[in-house]
mmCIF file of C-alpha atoms in Angstrom:
data_model
loop_
_atom_site.group_PDB
_atom_site.id
_atom_site.type_symbol
_atom_site.label_atom_id
_atom_site.label_comp_id
_atom_site.label_asym_id
_atom_site.label_seq_id
_atom_site.Cartn_x
_atom_site.Cartn_y
_atom_site.Cartn_z
ATOM 1 C CA MET I 1 -32.733 272.478 5.231
ATOM 2 C CA LYS I 2 -32.205 271.155 8.745
ATOM 3 C CA VAL I 3 -35.207 271.549 11.023
ATOM 4 C CA SER I 4 -34.663 273.563 14.210
ATOM 5 C CA GLU I 5 -35.070 271.677 17.479
ATOM 6 C CA LYS I 6 -37.654 274.258 18.497
ATOM 7 C CA GLU I 7 -39.888 272.927 15.745
ATOM 8 C CA PHE I 8 -39.885 269.289 16.857
ATOM 9 C CA ILE I 9 -39.152 269.297 20.621
ATOM 10 C CA GLN I 10 -41.607 270.725 23.159
ATOM 11 C CA ALA I 11 -41.268 270.577 26.940
ATOM 12 C CA ILE I 12 -44.171 268.830 28.703
ATOM 13 C CA ASP I 13 -45.113 267.754 32.219
ATOM 14 C CA GLY I 14 -45.051 264.259 33.660
ATOM 15 C CA GLY I 15 -41.410 263.405 34.301
ATOM 16 C CA VAL I 16 -40.623 259.765 33.668
ATOM 17 C CA CYS I 17 -44.327 258.940 33.386
ATOM 18 C CA ALA I 18 -44.718 261.301 30.427
ATOM 19 C CA ALA I 19 -43.803 258.251 28.357
ATOM 20 C CA GLU I 20 -46.792 255.997 27.731
ATOM 21 C CA GLY I 21 -46.505 252.596 29.347
ATOM 22 C CA VAL I 22 -44.655 253.828 32.446
ATOM 23 C CA ARG I 23 -46.217 253.618 35.898
ATOM 24 C CA ALA I 24 -44.595 254.646 39.168
ATOM 25 C CA ALA I 25 -45.182 254.456 42.899
ATOM 26 C CA SER I 26 -43.397 255.715 46.011
ATOM 27 C CA VAL I 27 -43.650 254.646 49.661
ATOM 28 C CA THR I 28 -41.950 255.197 53.017
ATOM 29 C CA ALA I 29 -40.267 252.035 54.266
ATOM 30 C CA GLY I 30 -38.295 253.573 57.132
ATOM 31 C CA ILE I 31 -34.862 253.488 55.488
ATOM 32 C CA LYS I 32 -34.351 257.229 56.001
ATOM 33 C CA TYR I 33 -34.133 258.649 59.502
ATOM 34 C CA SER I 34 -36.225 261.594 58.288
ATOM 35 C CA GLY I 35 -39.288 259.484 57.614
ATOM 36 C CA ASN I 36 -39.489 260.801 54.054
ATOM 37 C CA PRO I 37 -40.386 258.536 51.103
ATOM 38 C CA ASP I 38 -37.518 256.163 50.381
ATOM 39 C CA MET I 39 -38.682 253.415 47.989
ATOM 40 C CA VAL I 40 -39.777 253.809 44.367
ATOM 41 C CA LEU I 41 -40.963 251.315 41.798
ATOM 42 C CA LEU I 42 -41.055 251.952 38.047
ATOM 43 C CA VAL I 43 -42.992 249.470 35.900
ATOM 44 C CA PHE I 44 -42.945 249.293 32.110
ATOM 45 C CA ASP I 45 -45.962 248.080 30.106
ATOM 46 C CA PRO I 46 -45.042 246.358 27.886
ATOM 47 C CA PRO I 47 -41.586 245.277 29.114
ATOM 48 C CA ALA I 48 -39.106 247.734 27.669
ATOM 49 C CA ALA I 49 -35.929 247.593 25.672
ATOM 50 C CA ALA I 50 -33.368 249.112 28.015
ATOM 51 C CA ALA I 51 -29.851 250.508 28.220
ATOM 52 C CA GLY I 52 -27.657 251.636 31.071
ATOM 53 C CA VAL I 53 -24.524 253.627 31.809
ATOM 54 C CA TYR I 54 -22.838 253.281 35.187
ATOM 55 C CA THR I 55 -20.113 254.606 37.438
ATOM 56 C CA ARG I 56 -16.493 253.957 36.503
ATOM 57 C CA ASN I 57 -15.605 253.786 40.191
ATOM 58 C CA LYS I 58 -14.104 250.330 40.776
ATOM 59 C CA MET I 59 -15.784 250.282 44.200
ATOM 60 C CA CYS I 60 -19.204 250.001 42.610
ATOM 61 C CA ALA I 61 -22.259 249.149 44.688
ATOM 62 C CA ALA I 62 -24.073 245.805 44.528
ATOM 63 C CA PRO I 63 -27.074 247.200 42.573
ATOM 64 C CA VAL I 64 -24.704 248.489 39.867
ATOM 65 C CA THR I 65 -23.285 244.992 39.475
ATOM 66 C CA LEU I 66 -26.811 243.595 39.190
ATOM 67 C CA CYS I 67 -27.795 246.206 36.586
ATOM 68 C CA ARG I 68 -24.757 245.368 34.493
ATOM 69 C CA GLU I 69 -25.823 241.722 34.532
ATOM 70 C CA ARG I 70 -29.471 242.335 33.618
ATOM 71 C CA VAL I 71 -30.180 245.639 31.872
ATOM 72 C CA GLY I 72 -30.006 245.233 28.114
ATOM 73 C CA LYS I 73 -29.841 241.446 28.338
ATOM 74 C CA SER I 74 -33.604 240.945 28.834
ATOM 75 C CA PRO I 75 -36.646 243.218 28.455
ATOM 76 C CA LEU I 76 -37.022 245.461 31.498
ATOM 77 C CA ARG I 77 -40.333 244.983 33.308
ATOM 78 C CA ALA I 78 -39.600 246.855 36.531
ATOM 79 C CA PHE I 79 -36.979 248.934 38.278
ATOM 80 C CA LEU I 80 -36.785 249.276 42.068
ATOM 81 C CA VAL I 81 -35.023 252.214 43.726
ATOM 82 C CA ASN I 82 -34.311 252.893 47.379
ATOM 83 C CA SER I 83 -32.843 256.043 48.926
ATOM 84 C CA GLY I 84 -31.186 256.453 52.302
ATOM 85 C CA ASN I 85 -28.868 253.449 51.923
ATOM 86 C CA ALA I 86 -26.382 252.916 49.074
ATOM 87 C CA ASN I 87 -25.881 249.157 49.557
ATOM 88 C CA ALA I 88 -22.226 249.834 48.708
ATOM 89 C CA CYS I 89 -19.221 248.265 50.452
ATOM 90 C CA THR I 90 -21.576 245.641 51.888
ATOM 91 C CA GLY I 91 -19.828 242.504 50.594
ATOM 92 C CA GLU I 92 -21.535 239.447 49.176
ATOM 93 C CA GLN I 93 -24.575 240.025 51.387
ATOM 94 C CA GLY I 94 -25.257 243.315 49.618
ATOM 95 C CA TYR I 95 -25.474 241.558 46.275
ATOM 96 C CA ARG I 96 -27.682 238.810 47.698
ATOM 97 C CA ASP I 97 -29.974 241.458 49.184
ATOM 98 C CA ALA I 98 -30.341 243.200 45.824
ATOM 99 C CA VAL I 99 -31.135 239.904 44.084
ATOM 100 C CA SER I 100 -33.626 238.971 46.792
ATOM 101 C CA LEU I 101 -35.487 242.299 46.601
ATOM 102 C CA CYS I 102 -35.711 242.113 42.823
ATOM 103 C CA GLY I 103 -37.053 238.586 43.209
ATOM 104 C CA GLU I 104 -39.825 239.857 45.473
ATOM 105 C CA VAL I 105 -40.792 242.456 42.866
ATOM 106 C CA ALA I 106 -40.745 239.830 40.106
ATOM 107 C CA ASP I 107 -43.048 237.577 42.132
ATOM 108 C CA ALA I 108 -45.446 240.468 42.791
ATOM 109 C CA LEU I 109 -45.579 241.326 39.085
ATOM 110 C CA ASP I 110 -45.511 237.705 37.899
ATOM 111 C CA CYS I 111 -42.546 238.269 35.602
ATOM 112 C CA PRO I 112 -39.091 236.681 35.245
ATOM 113 C CA GLU I 113 -36.494 237.819 37.794
ATOM 114 C CA ALA I 114 -34.139 238.742 34.940
ATOM 115 C CA GLN I 115 -36.589 241.519 33.970
ATOM 116 C CA VAL I 116 -36.193 243.367 37.287
ATOM 117 C CA ALA I 117 -33.217 245.497 38.361
ATOM 118 C CA MET I 118 -32.609 248.078 41.072
ATOM 119 C CA SER I 119 -30.602 251.056 42.310
ATOM 120 C CA SER I 120 -29.724 252.271 45.780
ATOM 121 C CA THR I 121 -28.481 255.647 47.000
ATOM 122 C CA GLY I 122 -27.532 257.044 50.377
ATOM 123 C CA LEU I 123 -25.104 256.118 53.141
ATOM 124 C CA ILE I 124 -22.241 253.800 52.129
ATOM 125 C CA GLY I 125 -21.231 250.817 54.262
ATOM 126 C CA ALA I 126 -24.493 249.848 55.937
ATOM 127 C CA PRO I 127 -26.601 246.767 55.094
ATOM 128 C CA LEU I 128 -30.036 247.287 53.570
ATOM 129 C CA PRO I 129 -32.999 246.898 55.947
ATOM 130 C CA VAL I 130 -34.309 244.123 53.713
ATOM 131 C CA ASP I 131 -37.248 243.095 55.880
ATOM 132 C CA LEU I 132 -38.579 246.665 56.027
ATOM 133 C CA MET I 133 -38.226 246.944 52.279
ATOM 134 C CA LYS I 134 -39.849 243.633 51.416
ATOM 135 C CA ALA I 135 -42.821 244.579 53.568
ATOM 136 C CA GLN I 136 -43.495 247.505 51.192
ATOM 137 C CA ILE I 137 -43.328 245.680 47.870
ATOM 138 C CA ALA I 138 -47.068 244.952 47.820
ATOM 139 C CA ASN I 139 -47.844 248.590 48.613
ATOM 140 C CA LEU I 140 -45.594 249.749 45.796
ATOM 141 C CA VAL I 141 -47.311 247.469 43.304
ATOM 142 C CA SER I 142 -50.805 248.438 44.413
ATOM 143 C CA GLY I 143 -49.892 252.128 44.262
ATOM 144 C CA LEU I 144 -48.586 252.123 40.690
ATOM 145 C CA SER I 145 -49.953 254.987 38.606
ATOM 146 C CA ALA I 146 -49.314 256.607 35.240
ATOM 147 C CA GLU I 147 -49.397 259.912 37.163
ATOM 148 C CA GLY I 148 -46.757 258.838 39.668
ATOM 149 C CA GLY I 149 -43.726 260.488 38.096
ATOM 150 C CA HIS I 150 -43.485 263.378 40.549
ATOM 151 C CA GLU I 151 -43.810 261.128 43.596
ATOM 152 C CA ALA I 152 -41.067 258.934 42.159
ATOM 153 C CA ALA I 153 -38.802 261.969 41.782
ATOM 154 C CA VAL I 154 -39.402 262.775 45.464
ATOM 155 C CA GLY I 155 -38.819 259.209 46.606
ATOM 156 C CA ILE I 156 -35.308 258.938 45.159
ATOM 157 C CA MET I 157 -34.008 262.105 46.860
ATOM 158 C CA THR I 158 -31.275 262.032 49.509
ATOM 159 C CA THR I 159 -29.600 265.399 50.214
ATOM 160 C CA ASP I 160 -31.513 266.994 47.343
ATOM 161 C CA THR I 161 -33.635 269.969 48.374
ATOM 162 C CA ARG I 162 -36.152 269.470 45.580
ATOM 163 C CA PRO I 163 -37.278 266.788 43.103
ATOM 164 C CA LYS I 164 -35.784 266.817 39.625
ATOM 165 C CA GLU I 165 -37.822 265.842 36.552
ATOM 166 C CA TYR I 166 -38.150 266.852 32.899
ATOM 167 C CA ALA I 167 -39.974 265.609 29.804
ATOM 168 C CA VAL I 168 -40.436 266.454 26.132
ATOM 169 C CA ARG I 169 -42.678 265.589 23.200
ATOM 170 C CA VAL I 170 -40.770 264.851 20.008
ATOM 171 C CA ASN I 171 -42.473 265.206 16.644
ATOM 172 C CA GLY I 172 -40.950 263.155 13.858
ATOM 173 C CA PRO I 173 -41.952 261.956 10.397
ATOM 174 C CA GLU I 174 -42.953 258.618 11.942
ATOM 175 C CA GLY I 175 -45.259 260.325 14.448
ATOM 176 C CA PRO I 176 -45.050 261.933 17.907
ATOM 177 C CA TYR I 177 -43.613 260.265 20.996
ATOM 178 C CA HIS I 178 -42.359 261.276 24.427
ATOM 179 C CA ILE I 179 -39.161 261.178 26.477
ATOM 180 C CA GLY I 180 -39.222 261.886 30.211
ATOM 181 C CA GLY I 181 -36.996 261.357 33.199
ATOM 182 C CA ILE I 182 -36.222 261.884 36.857
ATOM 183 C CA THR I 183 -32.879 262.201 38.621
ATOM 184 C CA LYS I 184 -31.332 262.796 42.011
ATOM 185 C CA GLY I 185 -28.008 264.177 43.172
ATOM 186 C CA ALA I 186 -26.626 267.119 45.107
ATOM 187 C CA GLY I 187 -23.192 266.101 46.423
ATOM 188 C CA MET I 188 -20.409 263.659 45.513
ATOM 189 C CA ILE I 189 -20.890 264.969 41.977
ATOM 190 C CA ALA I 190 -18.218 264.652 39.309
ATOM 191 C CA PRO I 191 -17.860 263.528 35.700
ATOM 192 C CA ASP I 192 -18.034 259.809 35.004
ATOM 193 C CA MET I 193 -21.550 259.945 36.320
ATOM 194 C CA ALA I 194 -21.527 261.950 39.553
ATOM 195 C CA THR I 195 -23.310 260.600 42.644
ATOM 196 C CA MET I 196 -26.562 260.456 40.897
ATOM 197 C CA LEU I 197 -29.292 258.214 39.701
ATOM 198 C CA ALA I 198 -31.348 258.941 36.598
ATOM 199 C CA TYR I 199 -34.228 257.067 35.006
ATOM 200 C CA VAL I 200 -35.401 258.077 31.549
ATOM 201 C CA ALA I 201 -38.138 256.483 29.462
ATOM 202 C CA THR I 202 -39.541 256.848 25.973
ATOM 203 C CA ASP I 203 -42.653 255.360 24.395
ATOM 204 C CA ALA I 204 -41.043 255.108 20.953
ATOM 205 C CA VAL I 205 -39.883 251.780 19.529
ATOM 206 C CA VAL I 206 -36.075 251.802 19.535
ATOM 207 C CA ALA I 207 -33.730 248.841 19.127
ATOM 208 C CA GLN I 208 -31.699 248.010 22.239
ATOM 209 C CA ALA I 209 -28.359 248.490 20.488
ATOM 210 C CA ASP I 210 -29.409 251.943 19.302
ATOM 211 C CA LEU I 211 -30.607 252.840 22.793
ATOM 212 C CA GLN I 212 -27.260 251.890 24.298
ATOM 213 C CA ASN I 213 -25.186 253.762 21.739
ATOM 214 C CA ILE I 214 -27.270 256.921 21.902
ATOM 215 C CA LEU I 215 -27.481 256.886 25.701
ATOM 216 C CA ARG I 216 -23.712 256.567 26.021
ATOM 217 C CA ALA I 217 -23.167 259.473 23.615
ATOM 218 C CA VAL I 218 -25.708 261.706 25.379
ATOM 219 C CA VAL I 219 -24.440 260.901 28.884
ATOM 220 C CA ARG I 220 -20.935 261.929 27.844
ATOM 221 C CA LYS I 221 -22.260 265.384 26.895
ATOM 222 C CA THR I 222 -24.592 265.857 29.875
ATOM 223 C CA PHE I 223 -24.283 263.875 33.100
ATOM 224 C CA ASN I 224 -20.542 263.395 32.551
ATOM 225 C CA CYS I 225 -20.104 267.153 32.105
ATOM 226 C CA VAL I 226 -21.277 268.320 35.521
ATOM 227 C CA THR I 227 -19.134 268.662 38.610
ATOM 228 C CA ILE I 228 -19.785 269.971 42.099
ATOM 229 C CA ASP I 229 -16.977 268.530 44.197
ATOM 230 C CA GLY I 230 -14.884 266.258 41.977
ATOM 231 C CA ASP I 231 -15.992 263.004 43.652
ATOM 232 C CA THR I 232 -17.328 260.091 41.603
ATOM 233 C CA SER I 233 -19.760 257.861 43.488
ATOM 234 C CA THR I 234 -20.038 254.107 43.927
ATOM 235 C CA ASN I 235 -23.655 254.007 42.729
ATOM 236 C CA ASP I 236 -23.949 256.215 39.633
ATOM 237 C CA THR I 237 -26.545 254.856 37.238
ATOM 238 C CA VAL I 238 -28.495 256.116 34.222
ATOM 239 C CA ILE I 239 -31.195 253.822 32.844
ATOM 240 C CA LEU I 240 -33.028 254.421 29.555
ATOM 241 C CA ALA I 241 -36.126 252.329 28.822
ATOM 242 C CA ALA I 242 -38.199 252.243 25.627
ATOM 243 C CA THR I 243 -41.704 250.826 26.083
ATOM 244 C CA GLY I 244 -42.694 251.274 22.444
ATOM 245 C CA ALA I 245 -46.240 251.951 23.678
ATOM 246 C CA THR I 246 -46.969 254.524 20.949
ATOM 247 C CA GLY I 247 -45.997 252.117 18.185
ATOM 248 C CA VAL I 248 -43.805 254.836 16.622
ATOM 249 C CA VAL I 249 -40.815 252.967 15.211
ATOM 250 C CA LEU I 250 -37.526 254.865 14.954
ATOM 251 C CA GLU I 251 -35.215 253.477 12.305
ATOM 252 C CA SER I 252 -34.204 256.164 9.794
ATOM 253 C CA ALA I 253 -31.169 258.415 10.263
ATOM 254 C CA GLU I 254 -33.423 261.455 10.706
ATOM 255 C CA ALA I 255 -35.515 259.629 13.299
ATOM 256 C CA MET I 256 -32.418 258.726 15.295
ATOM 257 C CA GLU I 257 -31.074 262.276 15.101
ATOM 258 C CA ARG I 258 -34.324 263.669 16.479
ATOM 259 C CA PHE I 259 -34.440 261.025 19.199
ATOM 260 C CA GLU I 260 -30.886 261.845 20.257
ATOM 261 C CA ALA I 261 -31.736 265.564 20.284
ATOM 262 C CA GLY I 262 -34.774 264.915 22.480
ATOM 263 C CA LEU I 263 -32.809 262.676 24.832
ATOM 264 C CA TYR I 264 -30.045 265.274 25.026
ATOM 265 C CA ARG I 265 -32.560 267.958 26.000
ATOM 266 C CA VAL I 266 -33.990 265.801 28.783
ATOM 267 C CA CYS I 267 -30.605 264.675 30.124
ATOM 268 C CA LYS I 268 -29.107 268.170 29.941
ATOM 269 C CA GLU I 269 -31.990 269.668 31.927
ATOM 270 C CA LEU I 270 -31.790 266.872 34.490
ATOM 271 C CA ALA I 271 -28.025 267.299 34.806
ATOM 272 C CA LEU I 272 -28.366 271.069 35.230
ATOM 273 C CA SER I 273 -31.006 270.561 37.905
ATOM 274 C CA ILE I 274 -28.420 268.567 39.870
ATOM 275 C CA VAL I 275 -25.835 271.330 39.588
ATOM 276 C CA ARG I 276 -28.311 274.019 40.616
ATOM 277 C CA ASP I 277 -29.301 272.008 43.687
ATOM 278 C CA GLY I 278 -25.735 271.138 44.700
ATOM 279 C CA GLU I 279 -24.793 271.065 48.359
ATOM 280 C CA GLY I 280 -23.781 274.565 49.411
ATOM 281 C CA VAL I 281 -24.005 275.877 45.851
ATOM 282 C CA ASN I 282 -24.530 279.602 45.328
ATOM 283 C CA LYS I 283 -23.333 279.940 41.745
ATOM 284 C CA VAL I 284 -23.511 277.864 38.553
ATOM 285 C CA VAL I 285 -21.061 278.481 35.720
ATOM 286 C CA GLU I 286 -21.018 277.074 32.197
ATOM 287 C CA VAL I 287 -17.418 276.419 31.157
ATOM 288 C CA LYS I 288 -17.005 276.270 27.382
ATOM 289 C CA ILE I 289 -13.663 275.293 25.900
ATOM 290 C CA THR I 290 -13.043 276.261 22.267
ATOM 291 C CA GLY I 291 -10.060 276.037 19.949
ATOM 292 C CA ALA I 292 -8.993 272.578 21.129
ATOM 293 C CA ALA I 293 -7.111 270.065 19.010
ATOM 294 C CA SER I 294 -9.837 267.432 19.508
ATOM 295 C CA GLU I 295 -13.108 266.926 21.337
ATOM 296 C CA GLU I 296 -11.298 264.685 23.822
ATOM 297 C CA GLN I 297 -8.766 267.425 24.584
ATOM 298 C CA ALA I 298 -11.539 270.006 24.921
ATOM 299 C CA HIS I 299 -13.230 267.658 27.400
ATOM 300 C CA LEU I 300 -9.976 267.322 29.372
ATOM 301 C CA ALA I 301 -9.529 271.076 29.618
ATOM 302 C CA ALA I 302 -13.156 271.730 30.550
ATOM 303 C CA LYS I 303 -13.011 269.074 33.260
ATOM 304 C CA SER I 304 -9.761 270.454 34.648
ATOM 305 C CA VAL I 305 -11.008 274.036 34.830
ATOM 306 C CA SER I 306 -14.363 272.978 36.260
ATOM 307 C CA GLU I 307 -12.851 270.839 39.027
ATOM 308 C CA SER I 308 -10.076 273.216 40.102
ATOM 309 C CA LEU I 309 -10.611 274.139 43.745
ATOM 310 C CA LEU I 310 -8.946 277.494 43.151
ATOM 311 C CA VAL I 311 -11.304 278.228 40.263
ATOM 312 C CA LYS I 312 -14.325 277.169 42.315
ATOM 313 C CA THR I 313 -13.346 279.289 45.317
ATOM 314 C CA ALA I 314 -12.734 282.278 43.023
ATOM 315 C CA ILE I 315 -16.244 281.791 41.620
ATOM 316 C CA HIS I 316 -17.613 281.736 45.162
ATOM 317 C CA GLY I 317 -15.685 284.859 46.184
ATOM 318 C CA GLU I 318 -16.739 286.713 43.003
ATOM 319 C CA MET I 319 -13.057 287.350 42.404
ATOM 320 C CA PRO I 320 -11.660 287.865 38.869
ATOM 321 C CA ASN I 321 -8.735 285.486 39.424
ATOM 322 C CA TRP I 322 -8.954 284.200 35.889
ATOM 323 C CA GLY I 323 -5.296 283.193 35.794
ATOM 324 C CA ARG I 324 -6.382 280.118 37.739
ATOM 325 C CA MET I 325 -8.432 278.998 34.743
ATOM 326 C CA PHE I 326 -5.475 279.212 32.415
ATOM 327 C CA ALA I 327 -3.337 277.309 34.906
ATOM 328 C CA ALA I 328 -5.966 274.542 35.124
ATOM 329 C CA ALA I 329 -6.174 274.321 31.338
ATOM 330 C CA GLY I 330 -2.382 274.213 31.147
ATOM 331 C CA TYR I 331 -2.075 271.165 33.423
ATOM 332 C CA SER I 332 -5.126 269.361 32.002
ATOM 333 C CA GLY I 333 -3.175 267.402 29.417
ATOM 334 C CA ALA I 334 -4.743 269.282 26.520
ATOM 335 C CA ASP I 335 -2.544 271.086 23.991
ATOM 336 C CA VAL I 336 -2.546 274.873 24.322
ATOM 337 C CA ALA I 337 -0.977 277.764 22.414
ATOM 338 C CA PRO I 338 -0.363 280.437 25.103
ATOM 339 C CA GLU I 339 0.157 283.202 22.544
ATOM 340 C CA LYS I 340 -3.251 282.485 20.966
ATOM 341 C CA MET I 341 -5.384 281.762 24.036
ATOM 342 C CA SER I 342 -8.475 283.802 24.847
ATOM 343 C CA LEU I 343 -11.061 284.199 27.595
ATOM 344 C CA ARG I 344 -14.519 285.721 27.708
ATOM 345 C CA PHE I 345 -17.056 285.915 30.571
ATOM 346 C CA GLY I 346 -20.485 286.414 29.041
ATOM 347 C CA ASN I 347 -20.008 289.394 26.727
ATOM 348 C CA VAL I 348 -16.923 290.653 28.583
ATOM 349 C CA GLU I 349 -13.668 289.913 26.755
ATOM 350 C CA VAL I 350 -10.859 289.460 29.268
ATOM 351 C CA MET I 351 -7.995 288.011 27.229
ATOM 352 C CA ARG I 352 -7.182 287.951 23.517
ATOM 353 C CA ASP I 353 -4.165 286.431 21.753
ATOM 354 C CA GLY I 354 -2.531 285.527 25.031
ATOM 355 C CA ALA I 355 -2.709 289.001 26.602
ATOM 356 C CA PRO I 356 -5.222 290.862 28.807
ATOM 357 C CA VAL I 357 -7.743 293.173 27.149
ATOM 358 C CA PRO I 358 -7.510 296.723 28.610
ATOM 359 C CA GLY I 359 -10.404 297.717 30.892
ATOM 360 C CA TRP I 360 -11.663 294.201 31.534
ATOM 361 C CA ALA I 361 -11.776 294.501 35.336
ATOM 362 C CA ASP I 362 -14.495 297.150 35.610
ATOM 363 C CA SER I 363 -16.718 295.359 33.117
ATOM 364 C CA LEU I 364 -16.275 291.935 34.698
ATOM 365 C CA ALA I 365 -17.016 292.726 38.336
ATOM 366 C CA PRO I 366 -20.836 293.051 37.999
ATOM 367 C CA LEU I 367 -21.105 289.829 35.974
ATOM 368 C CA LEU I 368 -19.315 287.774 38.637
ATOM 369 C CA LYS I 369 -22.045 288.672 41.141
ATOM 370 C CA GLN I 370 -24.705 286.920 39.075
ATOM 371 C CA PRO I 371 -25.924 283.488 40.269
ATOM 372 C CA GLU I 372 -25.403 281.959 36.811
ATOM 373 C CA TYR I 373 -23.101 282.942 33.980
ATOM 374 C CA GLY I 374 -20.909 281.424 31.307
ATOM 375 C CA LEU I 375 -17.271 281.657 30.340
ATOM 376 C CA GLU I 376 -15.475 280.675 27.144
ATOM 377 C CA LEU I 377 -11.797 279.780 27.189
ATOM 378 C CA GLY I 378 -10.013 279.379 23.848
ATOM 379 C CA LEU I 379 -6.955 277.117 23.665
ATOM 380 C CA GLY I 380 -5.801 278.443 20.291
ATOM 381 C CA VAL I 381 -4.754 275.164 18.676
ATOM 382 C CA GLY I 382 -7.761 273.824 16.746
ATOM 383 C CA HIS I 383 -11.532 273.958 16.313
ATOM 384 C CA ALA I 384 -12.952 271.378 18.764
ATOM 385 C CA GLU I 385 -15.230 272.352 21.663
ATOM 386 C CA ALA I 386 -16.658 270.973 24.916
ATOM 387 C CA VAL I 387 -18.982 272.308 27.600
ATOM 388 C CA PHE I 388 -19.040 271.568 31.341
ATOM 389 C CA TRP I 389 -21.189 272.961 34.117
ATOM 390 C CA THR I 390 -19.552 273.691 37.451
ATOM 391 C CA THR I 391 -20.299 275.477 40.728
ATOM 392 C CA ASP I 392 -18.638 277.481 43.422
ATOM 393 C CA LEU I 393 -17.217 275.748 46.485
ATOM 394 C CA SER I 394 -18.557 277.217 49.695
ATOM 395 C CA ALA I 395 -18.091 276.898 53.448
ATOM 396 C CA GLU I 396 -21.639 275.497 53.528
ATOM 397 C CA TYR I 397 -20.515 272.529 51.431
ATOM 398 C CA VAL I 398 -17.705 271.752 53.886
ATOM 399 C CA ARG I 399 -19.985 272.042 56.920
ATOM 400 C CA PHE I 400 -22.685 269.891 55.346
ATOM 401 C CA ASN I 401 -20.379 267.043 54.394
ATOM 402 C CA ALA I 402 -18.468 267.165 57.675
ATOM 403 C CA ASP I 403 -21.777 266.287 59.381
ATOM 404 C CA TYR I 404 -23.270 263.984 56.714
ATOM 405 C CA LYS I 405 -24.692 260.711 58.051
ATOM 406 C CA THR I 406 -27.642 259.924 55.766
#
């Protein structure tokens, strides 16, 4: 009999530092105009096996290029993050700056440069204030702490209104271990990674190839299933590091299944925290597509419905314009059977077998006023499913991004 996740996954505190062997520090270097913390260092003891998934935007930032060259090729000793400046669209100098900063960290930790990588987030098109940043490397190293996870979550924020962190303890036949992470993101959020950074660590022993495969599968079902505004950033990065500090070795099929379940829980909660903190967001909606011909087609339909501006404005206006959802599914590229399609909001059935259900309007109106709810749209052609999380689109979002400078 399959064990329920409730029996082997428990939420815990600590964020990314919930995993043994992870230390973090945060400082203010002066990158942000606000004067808030803007540099974070994560250090892994011992150096960790690591995996990464990155933006598919061809205009990727210099730190993404550096991560692709280093993460997974060598053990990961340290990861540097700055907020307030994306180091994107900065030419060859941007890449040289990223390499130089990682070199400073490597010197401070007395480790090979290949074991250090970095991320940047913030304003695109401005050079990094490298001198200001290098001046803080020593302070970052001296401030490293196994209790620094929360400060790290604060230090990577840009337009976020609150830090985002989550961690779990996973109990397996090989013994207990931990998975924890932090993330940032509030705008420029769309599937294929959103404008977000996420750093997740575990203290289990996991082979690098397994880390990469599992991370890619989990990201597809979590971070790549959230959308706020349909824009994919230049800097999107998710890093997964395994310190192995507990000595719990994961090799069996059951062990890998439990690890993937734990990682999914962490990444899903982090992804949802981004959606809930989206710029100008008043409502969060889970969009579940059922009855698709394949998982890929379900994903297409869910993405299309979730990114439709007409759907998002209807959500904001609490209007039951559900025809917009069917239109978005119809142009998504997924196969549909109009005479078999269905739609349900929460426990309110709106459409069945391609036709409206009598009396739906009175039942639906109160549900649409809730800050969070779910809908299920059936395509009527198969048995595959996919889930996305979307938001309303408000006037506040437009005003915020019309004025955005940092």
